[in-house]
PDB file of C-alpha atoms in Angstrom:
ATOM      1  CA  ILE A   1      27.119 -40.738 -89.427  1.00 67.00           C
ATOM      2  CA  VAL A   2      24.009 -42.118 -91.094  1.00 77.00           C
ATOM      3  CA  THR A   3      21.500 -43.765 -88.762  1.00 84.00           C
ATOM      4  CA  LYS A   4      19.183 -46.410 -90.139  1.00 87.00           C
ATOM      5  CA  SER A   5      15.482 -45.574 -90.408  1.00 90.00           C
ATOM      6  CA  GLY A   6      12.363 -47.629 -89.872  1.00 90.00           C
ATOM      7  CA  SER A   7      10.069 -48.664 -92.723  1.00 90.00           C
ATOM      8  CA  ASN A   8       6.533 -49.961 -93.253  1.00 92.00           C
ATOM      9  CA  GLN A   9       7.670 -53.428 -92.160  1.00 94.00           C
ATOM     10  CA  VAL A  10       9.104 -54.376 -88.793  1.00 95.00           C
ATOM     11  CA  HIS A  11      12.721 -55.516 -89.065  1.00 95.00           C
ATOM     12  CA  GLY A  12      15.237 -56.330 -86.370  1.00 95.00           C
ATOM     13  CA  SER A  13      18.527 -58.014 -85.633  1.00 96.00           C
ATOM     14  CA  VAL A  14      20.334 -59.644 -82.724  1.00 97.00           C
ATOM     15  CA  TYR A  15      24.086 -60.291 -82.625  1.00 95.00           C
ATOM     16  CA  GLU A  16      26.898 -61.427 -80.347  1.00 96.00           C
ATOM     17  CA  PHE A  17      30.668 -61.452 -80.851  1.00 94.00           C
ATOM     18  CA  ASN A  18      33.040 -63.220 -78.460  1.00 93.00           C
ATOM     19  CA  ARG A  19      36.808 -63.368 -77.953  1.00 90.00           C
ATOM     20  CA  ASN A  20      38.402 -65.503 -75.284  1.00 88.00           C
ATOM     21  CA  THR A  21      41.706 -66.605 -73.828  1.00 87.00           C
ATOM     22  CA  ASP A  22      41.921 -69.770 -75.948  1.00 85.00           C
ATOM     23  CA  PHE A  23      43.079 -67.658 -78.900  1.00 82.00           C
ATOM     24  CA  GLU A  24      45.375 -65.313 -76.927  1.00 81.00           C
ATOM     25  CA  ALA A  25      49.173 -65.638 -76.819  1.00 85.00           C
ATOM     26  CA  ASN A  26      51.168 -64.947 -73.676  1.00 86.00           C
ATOM     27  CA  ASP A  27      53.681 -62.129 -73.273  1.00 82.00           C
ATOM     28  CA  TRP A  28      57.330 -63.236 -73.584  1.00 84.00           C
ATOM     29  CA  PHE A  29      58.332 -61.613 -70.269  1.00 81.00           C
ATOM     30  CA  SER A  30      55.364 -63.176 -68.501  1.00 83.00           C
ATOM     31  CA  ASN A  31      56.422 -66.573 -69.834  1.00 84.00           C
ATOM     32  CA  ARG A  32      59.936 -66.085 -68.494  1.00 83.00           C
ATOM     33  CA  ALA A  33      58.585 -65.064 -65.075  1.00 83.00           C
ATOM     34  CA  GLY A  34      56.255 -68.072 -64.959  1.00 86.00           C
ATOM     35  CA  VAL A  35      53.120 -65.914 -65.096  1.00 87.00           C
ATOM     36  CA  ALA A  36      50.151 -67.412 -66.932  1.00 87.00           C
ATOM     37  CA  ARG A  37      48.787 -65.656 -69.996  1.00 86.00           C
ATOM     38  CA  PRO A  38      46.332 -62.879 -69.101  1.00 87.00           C
ATOM     39  CA  ALA A  39      42.644 -63.570 -69.502  1.00 87.00           C
ATOM     40  CA  LEU A  40      40.920 -62.231 -72.604  1.00 87.00           C
ATOM     41  CA  ILE A  41      37.154 -62.409 -72.198  1.00 89.00           C
ATOM     42  CA  ARG A  42      35.283 -59.975 -74.432  1.00 91.00           C
ATOM     43  CA  ASN A  43      31.606 -60.008 -75.344  1.00 94.00           C
ATOM     44  CA  GLN A  44      30.102 -57.510 -77.750  1.00 95.00           C
ATOM     45  CA  TYR A  45      26.357 -57.845 -78.269  1.00 96.00           C
ATOM     46  CA  GLY A  46      23.360 -55.878 -79.397  1.00 97.00           C
ATOM     47  CA  ALA A  47      19.932 -55.732 -80.970  1.00 97.00           C
ATOM     48  CA  SER A  48      17.986 -53.410 -83.245  1.00 96.00           C
ATOM     49  CA  VAL A  49      14.363 -52.993 -84.273  1.00 97.00           C
ATOM     50  CA  GLY A  50      12.610 -50.632 -86.654  1.00 96.00           C
ATOM     51  CA  GLY A  51       9.114 -50.304 -88.087  1.00 96.00           C
ATOM     52  CA  PRO A  52       6.052 -48.120 -88.663  1.00 96.00           C
ATOM     53  CA  ILE A  53       4.112 -46.030 -86.171  1.00 95.00           C
ATOM     54  CA  LEU A  54       1.816 -44.633 -88.875  1.00 94.00           C
ATOM     55  CA  LYS A  55       2.057 -46.374 -92.225  1.00 93.00           C
ATOM     56  CA  ASN A  56       3.823 -44.272 -94.869  1.00 93.00           C
ATOM     57  CA  LYS A  57       4.077 -41.381 -92.375  1.00 95.00           C
ATOM     58  CA  LEU A  58       5.822 -42.043 -89.097  1.00 96.00           C
ATOM     59  CA  PHE A  59       8.595 -44.576 -88.428  1.00 97.00           C
ATOM     60  CA  PHE A  60      10.868 -45.554 -85.550  1.00 97.00           C
ATOM     61  CA  PHE A  61      14.245 -47.230 -85.211  1.00 97.00           C
ATOM     62  CA  TYR A  62      16.163 -48.275 -82.087  1.00 97.00           C
ATOM     63  CA  ASN A  63      19.555 -49.926 -81.610  1.00 97.00           C
ATOM     64  CA  PHE A  64      21.325 -51.074 -78.446  1.00 97.00           C
ATOM     65  CA  GLU A  65      24.911 -52.289 -78.277  1.00 96.00           C
ATOM     66  CA  GLY A  66      26.877 -53.405 -75.244  1.00 97.00           C
ATOM     67  CA  ARG A  67      30.387 -54.610 -74.591  1.00 95.00           C
ATOM     68  CA  LYS A  68      31.773 -56.339 -71.513  1.00 94.00           C
ATOM     69  CA  ASP A  69      35.443 -57.174 -71.040  1.00 92.00           C
ATOM     70  CA  ARG A  70      36.625 -59.317 -68.158  1.00 89.00           C
ATOM     71  CA  SER A  71      40.206 -59.263 -69.360  1.00 88.00           C
ATOM     72  CA  GLN A  72      43.629 -58.905 -67.790  1.00 89.00           C
ATOM     73  CA  THR A  73      46.840 -57.085 -68.730  1.00 90.00           C
ATOM     74  CA  ALA A  74      50.380 -58.090 -67.768  1.00 89.00           C
ATOM     75  CA  LYS A  75      51.839 -55.445 -65.440  1.00 90.00           C
ATOM     76  CA  ASN A  76      55.242 -54.837 -63.815  1.00 89.00           C
ATOM     77  CA  ASP A  77      55.781 -53.091 -60.486  1.00 90.00           C
ATOM     78  CA  VAL A  78      58.967 -52.405 -58.554  1.00 91.00           C
ATOM     79  CA  VAL A  79      59.295 -54.185 -55.180  1.00 93.00           C
ATOM     80  CA  PRO A  80      62.209 -54.551 -52.717  1.00 93.00           C
ATOM     81  CA  SER A  81      64.351 -57.653 -53.106  1.00 93.00           C
ATOM     82  CA  ASP A  82      64.221 -60.356 -50.446  1.00 92.00           C
ATOM     83  CA  THR A  83      67.553 -59.182 -48.987  1.00 93.00           C
ATOM     84  CA  PHE A  84      66.753 -55.484 -49.158  1.00 93.00           C
ATOM     85  CA  ARG A  85      63.565 -55.935 -47.129  1.00 91.00           C
ATOM     86  CA  GLN A  86      65.806 -57.429 -44.397  1.00 91.00           C
ATOM     87  CA  GLY A  87      67.953 -54.293 -44.307  1.00 91.00           C
ATOM     88  CA  ILE A  88      70.796 -55.730 -46.383  1.00 93.00           C
ATOM     89  CA  VAL A  89      72.080 -53.332 -49.046  1.00 92.00           C
ATOM     90  CA  LYS A  90      74.000 -54.790 -51.986  1.00 93.00           C
ATOM     91  CA  VAL A  91      76.521 -52.638 -53.849  1.00 92.00           C
ATOM     92  CA  LEU A  92      78.227 -53.483 -57.140  1.00 90.00           C
ATOM     93  CA  LEU A  93      81.851 -52.294 -57.070  1.00 90.00           C
ATOM     94  CA  LYS A  94      83.830 -51.121 -60.086  1.00 88.00           C
ATOM     95  CA  SER A  95      85.781 -54.371 -59.920  1.00 89.00           C
ATOM     96  CA  GLY A  96      82.569 -56.285 -60.600  1.00 87.00           C
ATOM     97  CA  GLN A  97      82.383 -57.649 -57.066  1.00 92.00           C
ATOM     98  CA  THR A  98      79.089 -57.428 -55.187  1.00 91.00           C
ATOM     99  CA  VAL A  99      79.299 -56.372 -51.530  1.00 93.00           C
ATOM    100  CA  ALA A 100      76.434 -57.038 -49.113  1.00 93.00           C
ATOM    101  CA  LEU A 101      76.157 -54.463 -46.335  1.00 92.00           C
ATOM    102  CA  SER A 102      74.400 -55.667 -43.192  1.00 92.00           C
ATOM    103  CA  PRO A 103      72.274 -53.296 -41.083  1.00 90.00           C
ATOM    104  CA  SER A 104      75.245 -52.746 -38.783  1.00 92.00           C
ATOM    105  CA  ASP A 105      77.449 -51.917 -41.817  1.00 92.00           C
ATOM    106  CA  VAL A 106      74.914 -49.387 -43.028  1.00 89.00           C
ATOM    107  CA  LYS A 107      74.795 -47.789 -39.583  1.00 90.00           C
ATOM    108  CA  ALA A 108      78.609 -47.569 -39.516  1.00 92.00           C
ATOM    109  CA  LEU A 109      78.602 -45.804 -42.915  1.00 89.00           C
ATOM    110  CA  ASP A 110      75.902 -43.346 -41.833  1.00 88.00           C
ATOM    111  CA  PRO A 111      77.619 -40.043 -40.818  1.00 90.00           C
ATOM    112  CA  LEU A 112      74.925 -39.592 -38.147  1.00 89.00           C
ATOM    113  CA  GLY A 113      75.165 -43.198 -37.028  1.00 89.00           C
ATOM    114  CA  ILE A 114      71.406 -43.690 -37.362  1.00 89.00           C
ATOM    115  CA  GLY A 115      71.300 -46.481 -39.921  1.00 87.00           C
ATOM    116  CA  GLU A 116      68.141 -47.809 -41.474  1.00 86.00           C
ATOM    117  CA  ASN A 117      64.735 -46.475 -40.530  1.00 88.00           C
ATOM    118  CA  PRO A 118      62.670 -49.137 -38.696  1.00 89.00           C
ATOM    119  CA  TYR A 119      59.463 -47.763 -40.186  1.00 90.00           C
ATOM    120  CA  VAL A 120      60.757 -48.096 -43.755  1.00 89.00           C
ATOM    121  CA  LEU A 121      61.900 -51.657 -43.038  1.00 90.00           C
ATOM    122  CA  SER A 122      58.463 -52.558 -41.676  1.00 91.00           C
ATOM    123  CA  LEU A 123      56.849 -50.924 -44.704  1.00 90.00           C
ATOM    124  CA  MET A 124      58.971 -52.963 -47.122  1.00 90.00           C
ATOM    125  CA  GLN A 125      57.818 -56.157 -45.399  1.00 90.00           C
ATOM    126  CA  GLN A 126      54.308 -55.423 -46.683  1.00 91.00           C
ATOM    127  CA  TYR A 127      55.343 -55.503 -50.329  1.00 92.00           C
ATOM    128  CA  PRO A 128      54.778 -58.738 -52.264  1.00 93.00           C
ATOM    129  CA  HIS A 129      57.831 -60.692 -53.389  1.00 92.00           C
ATOM    130  CA  GLY A 130      59.173 -60.118 -56.877  1.00 90.00           C
ATOM    131  CA  ASN A 131      59.413 -62.742 -59.600  1.00 89.00           C
ATOM    132  CA  ASN A 132      61.310 -60.907 -62.347  1.00 86.00           C
ATOM    133  CA  PRO A 133      64.570 -59.415 -60.954  1.00 86.00           C
ATOM    134  CA  LEU A 134      66.340 -59.234 -64.317  1.00 84.00           C
ATOM    135  CA  ILE A 135      64.158 -56.350 -65.530  1.00 85.00           C
ATOM    136  CA  ALA A 136      64.611 -54.329 -62.328  1.00 85.00           C
ATOM    137  CA  SER A 137      66.564 -51.066 -62.571  1.00 83.00           C
ATOM    138  CA  ASP A 138      69.556 -52.536 -60.684  1.00 87.00           C
ATOM    139  CA  LYS A 139      69.236 -56.082 -62.116  1.00 83.00           C
ATOM    140  CA  GLY A 140      68.037 -57.506 -58.831  1.00 86.00           C
ATOM    141  CA  LEU A 141      70.673 -56.122 -56.455  1.00 90.00           C
ATOM    142  CA  ASN A 142      68.221 -54.350 -54.148  1.00 93.00           C
ATOM    143  CA  PHE A 143      65.082 -54.232 -56.247  1.00 92.00           C
ATOM    144  CA  SER A 144      63.018 -56.734 -58.134  1.00 91.00           C
ATOM    145  CA  ASP A 145      60.023 -56.518 -60.424  1.00 91.00           C
ATOM    146  CA  LEU A 146      56.716 -58.205 -59.796  1.00 92.00           C
ATOM    147  CA  THR A 147      55.067 -59.333 -63.019  1.00 91.00           C
ATOM    148  CA  PHE A 148      51.412 -60.245 -62.644  1.00 92.00           C
ATOM    149  CA  ASN A 149      48.102 -60.158 -64.501  1.00 92.00           C
ATOM    150  CA  ALA A 150      46.064 -57.121 -63.474  1.00 92.00           C
ATOM    151  CA  SER A 151      42.319 -57.009 -64.016  1.00 91.00           C
ATOM    152  CA  GLN A 152      41.218 -54.577 -66.740  1.00 91.00           C
ATOM    153  CA  PRO A 153      37.411 -54.661 -66.914  1.00 92.00           C
ATOM    154  CA  LEU A 154      35.346 -52.665 -69.395  1.00 93.00           C
ATOM    155  CA  ASN A 155      31.603 -52.024 -69.383  1.00 94.00           C
ATOM    156  CA  ASP A 156      30.147 -50.108 -72.288  1.00 94.00           C
ATOM    157  CA  HIS A 157      26.671 -49.622 -73.718  1.00 95.00           C
ATOM    158  CA  VAL A 158      25.241 -47.293 -76.348  1.00 95.00           C
ATOM    159  CA  SER A 159      21.607 -46.651 -77.255  1.00 96.00           C
ATOM    160  CA  VAL A 160      20.481 -44.928 -80.468  1.00 96.00           C
ATOM    161  CA  GLY A 161      16.845 -44.006 -81.187  1.00 96.00           C
ATOM    162  CA  LYS A 162      15.423 -42.308 -84.252  1.00 96.00           C
ATOM    163  CA  ILE A 163      12.011 -41.028 -85.386  1.00 97.00           C
ATOM    164  CA  ASP A 164      11.276 -40.190 -89.059  1.00 96.00           C
ATOM    165  CA  TYR A 165       8.195 -38.240 -90.156  1.00 96.00           C
ATOM    166  CA  ASN A 166       7.101 -37.727 -93.766  1.00 95.00           C
ATOM    167  CA  ILE A 167       5.266 -34.394 -93.635  1.00 94.00           C
ATOM    168  CA  ASN A 168       4.340 -34.626 -97.328  1.00 93.00           C
ATOM    169  CA  THR A 169       5.971 -35.734-100.567  1.00 90.00           C
ATOM    170  CA  LYS A 170       8.469 -32.850-100.400  1.00 93.00           C
ATOM    171  CA  MET A 171       9.177 -32.363 -96.696  1.00 95.00           C
ATOM    172  CA  THR A 172      10.551 -34.804 -94.108  1.00 96.00           C
ATOM    173  CA  PHE A 173      11.641 -34.419 -90.522  1.00 96.00           C
ATOM    174  CA  SER A 174      13.767 -36.721 -88.371  1.00 96.00           C
ATOM    175  CA  ILE A 175      15.117 -36.631 -84.829  1.00 96.00           C
ATOM    176  CA  ARG A 176      17.782 -38.873 -83.315  1.00 95.00           C
ATOM    177  CA  GLY A 177      18.986 -39.336 -79.747  1.00 95.00           C
ATOM    178  CA  THR A 178      22.073 -41.154 -78.446  1.00 95.00           C
ATOM    179  CA  LEU A 179      22.997 -42.236 -74.931  1.00 94.00           C
ATOM    180  CA  ASN A 180      26.369 -43.632 -73.901  1.00 94.00           C
ATOM    181  CA  GLY A 181      27.392 -45.310 -70.670  1.00 93.00           C
ATOM    182  CA  ALA A 182      30.882 -46.656 -70.072  1.00 93.00           C
ATOM    183  CA  SER A 183      33.362 -47.507 -67.347  1.00 92.00           C
ATOM    184  CA  THR A 184      36.893 -48.393 -68.436  1.00 92.00           C
ATOM    185  CA  VAL A 185      40.258 -48.998 -66.803  1.00 91.00           C
ATOM    186  CA  SER A 186      43.234 -47.632 -68.728  1.00 87.00           C
ATOM    187  CA  THR A 187      46.759 -49.030 -68.524  1.00 85.00           C
ATOM    188  CA  SER A 188      47.698 -46.245 -66.089  1.00 84.00           C
ATOM    189  CA  GLY A 189      44.763 -47.177 -63.839  1.00 89.00           C
ATOM    190  CA  LEU A 190      45.653 -50.840 -63.295  1.00 91.00           C
ATOM    191  CA  ALA A 191      45.954 -52.195 -59.766  1.00 90.00           C
ATOM    192  CA  GLN A 192      49.349 -51.602 -58.196  1.00 89.00           C
ATOM    193  CA  PHE A 193      49.673 -55.144 -56.844  1.00 90.00           C
ATOM    194  CA  PRO A 194      47.758 -58.454 -57.064  1.00 90.00           C
ATOM    195  CA  GLY A 195      44.499 -58.573 -55.129  1.00 87.00           C
ATOM    196  CA  GLN A 196      43.922 -54.826 -55.343  1.00 87.00           C
ATOM    197  CA  SER A 197      41.182 -53.144 -57.330  1.00 86.00           C
ATOM    198  CA  PRO A 198      42.033 -50.808 -60.240  1.00 88.00           C
ATOM    199  CA  SER A 199      43.421 -47.512 -59.024  1.00 87.00           C
ATOM    200  CA  GLN A 200      41.381 -45.447 -61.490  1.00 89.00           C
ATOM    201  CA  VAL A 201      38.183 -45.960 -63.487  1.00 91.00           C
ATOM    202  CA  ALA A 202      37.101 -43.659 -66.321  1.00 91.00           C
ATOM    203  CA  LEU A 203      33.356 -43.021 -66.556  1.00 93.00           C
ATOM    204  CA  ASP A 204      31.392 -41.713 -69.526  1.00 93.00           C
ATOM    205  CA  ASN A 205      27.683 -40.853 -69.716  1.00 93.00           C
ATOM    206  CA  SER A 206      27.769 -38.617 -72.793  1.00 94.00           C
ATOM    207  CA  ARG A 207      24.559 -38.053 -74.735  1.00 95.00           C
ATOM    208  CA  GLY A 208      23.364 -36.136 -77.748  1.00 95.00           C
ATOM    209  CA  ILE A 209      20.390 -35.193 -79.885  1.00 96.00           C
ATOM    210  CA  SER A 210      20.115 -34.147 -83.519  1.00 95.00           C
ATOM    211  CA  ALA A 211      17.295 -33.093 -85.819  1.00 96.00           C
ATOM    212  CA  ARG A 212      17.023 -32.675 -89.571  1.00 95.00           C
ATOM    213  CA  TYR A 213      14.413 -30.975 -91.730  1.00 96.00           C
ATOM    214  CA  THR A 214      14.621 -31.706 -95.474  1.00 95.00           C
ATOM    215  CA  TYR A 215      12.695 -29.776 -98.127  1.00 96.00           C
ATOM    216  CA  VAL A 216      12.841 -30.772-101.801  1.00 95.00           C
ATOM    217  CA  ILE A 217      12.314 -27.392-103.434  1.00 94.00           C
ATOM    218  CA  SER A 218      12.718 -28.655-107.002  1.00 93.00           C
ATOM    219  CA  PRO A 219      14.203 -31.712-108.730  1.00 90.00           C
ATOM    220  CA  ASN A 220      17.647 -30.110-108.542  1.00 92.00           C
ATOM    221  CA  ILE A 221      17.413 -27.984-105.347  1.00 95.00           C
ATOM    222  CA  VAL A 222      17.232 -29.519-101.872  1.00 95.00           C
ATOM    223  CA  ASN A 223      17.424 -27.643 -98.580  1.00 96.00           C
ATOM    224  CA  ASN A 224      18.644 -29.351 -95.375  1.00 94.00           C
ATOM    225  CA  ALA A 225      18.350 -27.702 -91.968  1.00 96.00           C
ATOM    226  CA  ASN A 226      20.285 -29.512 -89.243  1.00 95.00           C
ATOM    227  CA  PHE A 227      20.529 -29.080 -85.492  1.00 95.00           C
ATOM    228  CA  GLY A 228      22.734 -31.031 -83.118  1.00 95.00           C
ATOM    229  CA  PHE A 229      23.611 -30.901 -79.439  1.00 96.00           C
ATOM    230  CA  THR A 230      26.134 -33.158 -77.692  1.00 94.00           C
ATOM    231  CA  ARG A 231      26.810 -33.261 -73.961  1.00 94.00           C
ATOM    232  CA  GLY A 232      30.166 -34.783 -73.031  1.00 92.00           C
ATOM    233  CA  GLY A 233      30.066 -36.409 -69.608  1.00 92.00           C
ATOM    234  CA  GLN A 234      33.507 -37.767 -68.700  1.00 90.00           C
ATOM    235  CA  SER A 235      34.826 -38.229 -65.193  1.00 90.00           C
ATOM    236  CA  SER A 236      37.113 -40.548 -63.298  1.00 87.00           C
ATOM    237  CA  THR A 237      37.114 -42.169 -59.908  1.00 83.00           C
ATOM    238  CA  GLY A 238      39.646 -44.248 -58.046  1.00 75.00           C
ATOM    239  CA  ASN A 239      41.060 -45.441 -54.764  1.00 61.00           C
ATOM    240  CA  LEU A 240      44.438 -45.030 -53.089  1.00 52.00           C
ATOM    241  CA  ASN A 241      46.829 -47.956 -53.360  1.00 53.00           C
ATOM    242  CA  VAL A 242      47.757 -49.599 -50.066  1.00 51.00           C
ATOM    243  CA  LEU A 243      51.501 -49.402 -50.642  1.00 55.00           C
ATOM    244  CA  PRO A 244      53.300 -46.367 -52.096  1.00 54.00           C
ATOM    245  CA  SER A 245      56.075 -46.480 -54.634  1.00 54.00           C
ATOM    246  CA  PHE A 246      59.498 -45.854 -53.168  1.00 51.00           C
ATOM    247  CA  GLY A 247      63.078 -44.956 -53.995  1.00 46.00           C
ATOM    248  CA  PHE A 248      66.366 -45.153 -52.098  1.00 45.00           C
ATOM    249  CA  ALA A 249      69.773 -43.575 -52.438  1.00 41.00           C
ATOM    250  CA  THR A 250      72.678 -45.804 -53.377  1.00 41.00           C
ATOM    251  CA  LEU A 251      75.477 -46.317 -50.856  1.00 42.00           C
ATOM    252  CA  ALA A 252      78.975 -46.528 -52.338  1.00 40.00           C
ATOM    253  CA  PRO A 253      81.631 -47.721 -49.880  1.00 41.00           C
ATOM    254  CA  THR A 254      85.237 -46.735 -50.469  1.00 40.00           C
ATOM    255  CA  THR A 255      87.700 -49.484 -51.396  1.00 37.00           C
TER     256      THR A 255
END
């Protein structure tokens, strides 16, 4: 990577790029579920400045760039159907007929005669209602899918600074430093359900420094001595979702 250098005149730049929801299309499945298109709000901006510290000898250059996303991503999560959360289990028979088993039916089929667990039933009441049963694993018999727009924020900034020193007509020295700061939410870290914060955030504060000494020995021989050090600083943080994912065995009555 070549980093720009300062010169005997001060030069700079300022820029801003924007993308927004007005130019974003909705997902087909979100359209079918009646979910609005996810927000796309992205701002990428920055500024640079370079110039002399000592004319013809010592120069500086600095660039800052930031990016902020306040966007959303369509997400699907499995939730119990409205009947299943009431303790009613639906079974599709080989004949194509759907049988609805009431809580008392389930208890009668249970070899131990226990039936449904009251705690599990109360837990299922806490789940939001689904809006997309056709993409559920059992096509809406006992499960549904909740399609919603999950927040996916991004905050990123990078600073680059460089100093160039002309020792004489044959020797130059330069040093460059970089500093990165970012927090991003990946697709796997999206909130489990609407109203919740992202379950995982990736953090990055990597930084690095490099130096170069150049000596023009003759018109056709040049020696470059380079040194570089990069510190990778990645970590992640997150919070536990309020409601866990779940699974249930399928009951198959004899006919």
